[in-house]
């Protein structure tokens, strides 16, 4: 197992983004269209975080034009340029999959008072 960690070590980010479940985040993603590259923002609520090391991922959910959209991002991916915390959420669960069934105000997460 140490050999796998040794191989994956150069790919790990030096300072991975610090955020929690329930936070509303803005993820800056590198998009390649043909021979051009640009950075696109994806803003939503973090509903899950799983894995560890190089395989750690997080799932961000938002509602776009009445349709729920979820994207899974690897934390250590070079395509993820950065993660900004828009607002911190107060939750009591580690996975917020129940938000998929909620509509309107019921799908909101309370804000944590700092």
Coordinates of C-alpha atoms in Angstrom, one line a residue:
X1 CA 0.0 0.0 0.0
X2 CA 2.9 2.4 0.6
X3 CA 3.9 2.0 -3.0
X4 CA 0.5 3.2 -4.2
X5 CA 0.7 6.2 -1.8
X6 CA 4.2 6.9 -3.1
X7 CA 3.1 6.8 -6.7
X8 CA 0.0 9.1 -6.1
X9 CA 1.9 11.6 -3.9
X10 CA 3.1 13.9 -6.8
X11 CA -0.6 14.2 -8.0
X12 CA -2.0 15.4 -4.7
X13 CA -2.7 19.1 -4.3
X14 CA -0.5 20.8 -1.7
X15 CA -3.4 22.6 -0.1
X16 CA -6.7 20.9 -1.0
X17 CA -9.8 23.1 -0.5
X18 CA -11.4 23.1 2.9
X19 CA -15.2 22.9 2.9
X20 CA -17.9 20.7 4.6
X21 CA -21.1 19.0 3.7
X22 CA -24.0 21.5 3.3
X23 CA -21.8 24.4 2.2
X24 CA -22.7 26.3 -0.9
X25 CA -19.6 26.4 -3.0
X26 CA -18.5 27.8 -6.4
X27 CA -16.2 25.3 -8.2
X28 CA -13.9 26.7 -10.9
X29 CA -13.7 24.0 -13.6
X30 CA -11.3 24.0 -16.5
X31 CA -13.4 23.3 -19.7
X32 CA -11.8 22.3 -23.0
X33 CA -13.8 23.1 -26.2
X34 CA -11.9 22.1 -29.3
X35 CA -8.5 23.7 -29.0
X36 CA -9.6 26.4 -26.5
X37 CA -9.7 26.3 -22.7
X38 CA -11.7 28.4 -20.3
X39 CA -12.8 28.3 -16.7
X40 CA -16.5 27.7 -15.9
X41 CA -18.1 28.1 -12.5
X42 CA -20.5 25.6 -11.1
X43 CA -22.3 26.8 -7.9
X44 CA -24.3 24.6 -5.7
X45 CA -24.6 22.7 -2.4
X46 CA -22.2 20.0 -1.4
X47 CA -24.3 17.0 -0.7
X48 CA -21.6 14.3 -0.4
X49 CA -17.9 13.7 0.1
X50 CA -16.4 10.3 -0.3
X51 CA -13.1 8.5 -0.7
X52 CA -9.6 9.4 0.5
X53 CA -6.3 10.3 -0.9
X54 CA -6.1 10.7 -4.6
X55 CA -9.5 9.2 -5.1
X56 CA -11.4 11.7 -2.9
X57 CA -14.5 13.2 -4.6
X58 CA -17.3 15.6 -3.7
X59 CA -20.8 16.0 -5.2
X60 CA -22.3 19.4 -5.9
X61 CA -26.0 19.8 -6.6
X62 CA -27.9 22.8 -8.0
X63 CA -31.3 23.3 -9.6
X64 CA -31.0 24.8 -13.1
X65 CA -34.2 25.8 -14.9
X66 CA -36.3 23.5 -12.7
X67 CA -34.0 20.5 -13.2
X68 CA -31.7 19.2 -10.5
X69 CA -28.1 18.9 -11.8
X70 CA -25.4 17.1 -9.8
X71 CA -21.7 16.9 -10.7
X72 CA -19.0 14.8 -9.0
X73 CA -15.6 16.5 -8.8
X74 CA -12.3 14.9 -7.8
X75 CA -10.7 17.1 -5.2
X76 CA -7.1 16.6 -6.5
X77 CA -8.0 16.9 -10.2
X78 CA -6.0 19.4 -12.2
X79 CA -9.2 20.5 -13.9
X80 CA -10.6 21.8 -10.7
X81 CA -8.9 25.2 -10.4
X82 CA -10.4 26.2 -7.1
X83 CA -13.3 26.0 -4.7
X84 CA -14.8 29.1 -3.1
X85 CA -17.2 28.9 -0.2
X86 CA -20.2 31.1 -0.8
X87 CA -22.0 30.3 2.4
X88 CA -21.6 27.7 5.2
X89 CA -24.4 25.3 5.9
X90 CA -25.5 23.8 9.2
X91 CA -26.4 20.1 8.8
X92 CA -26.5 17.0 10.9
X93 CA -25.8 14.4 8.2
X94 CA -22.8 13.4 6.3
X95 CA -24.8 12.8 3.1
X96 CA -27.6 15.1 2.0
X97 CA -29.2 12.8 -0.6
X98 CA -32.6 13.6 0.9
X99 CA -32.4 17.1 -0.8
X100 CA -33.1 15.3 -4.1
X101 CA -36.7 14.7 -3.1
X102 CA -37.3 18.3 -1.8
X103 CA -38.7 21.2 -3.8
X104 CA -38.5 24.9 -3.2
X105 CA -37.7 26.2 0.3
X106 CA -37.6 22.7 1.7
X107 CA -34.5 22.0 -0.4
X108 CA -32.6 24.8 1.3
X109 CA -29.9 24.2 4.0
X110 CA -29.8 26.5 7.0
X111 CA -26.8 28.9 7.2
X112 CA -24.3 28.5 9.9
X113 CA -23.8 31.6 12.0
X114 CA -20.0 32.1 12.4

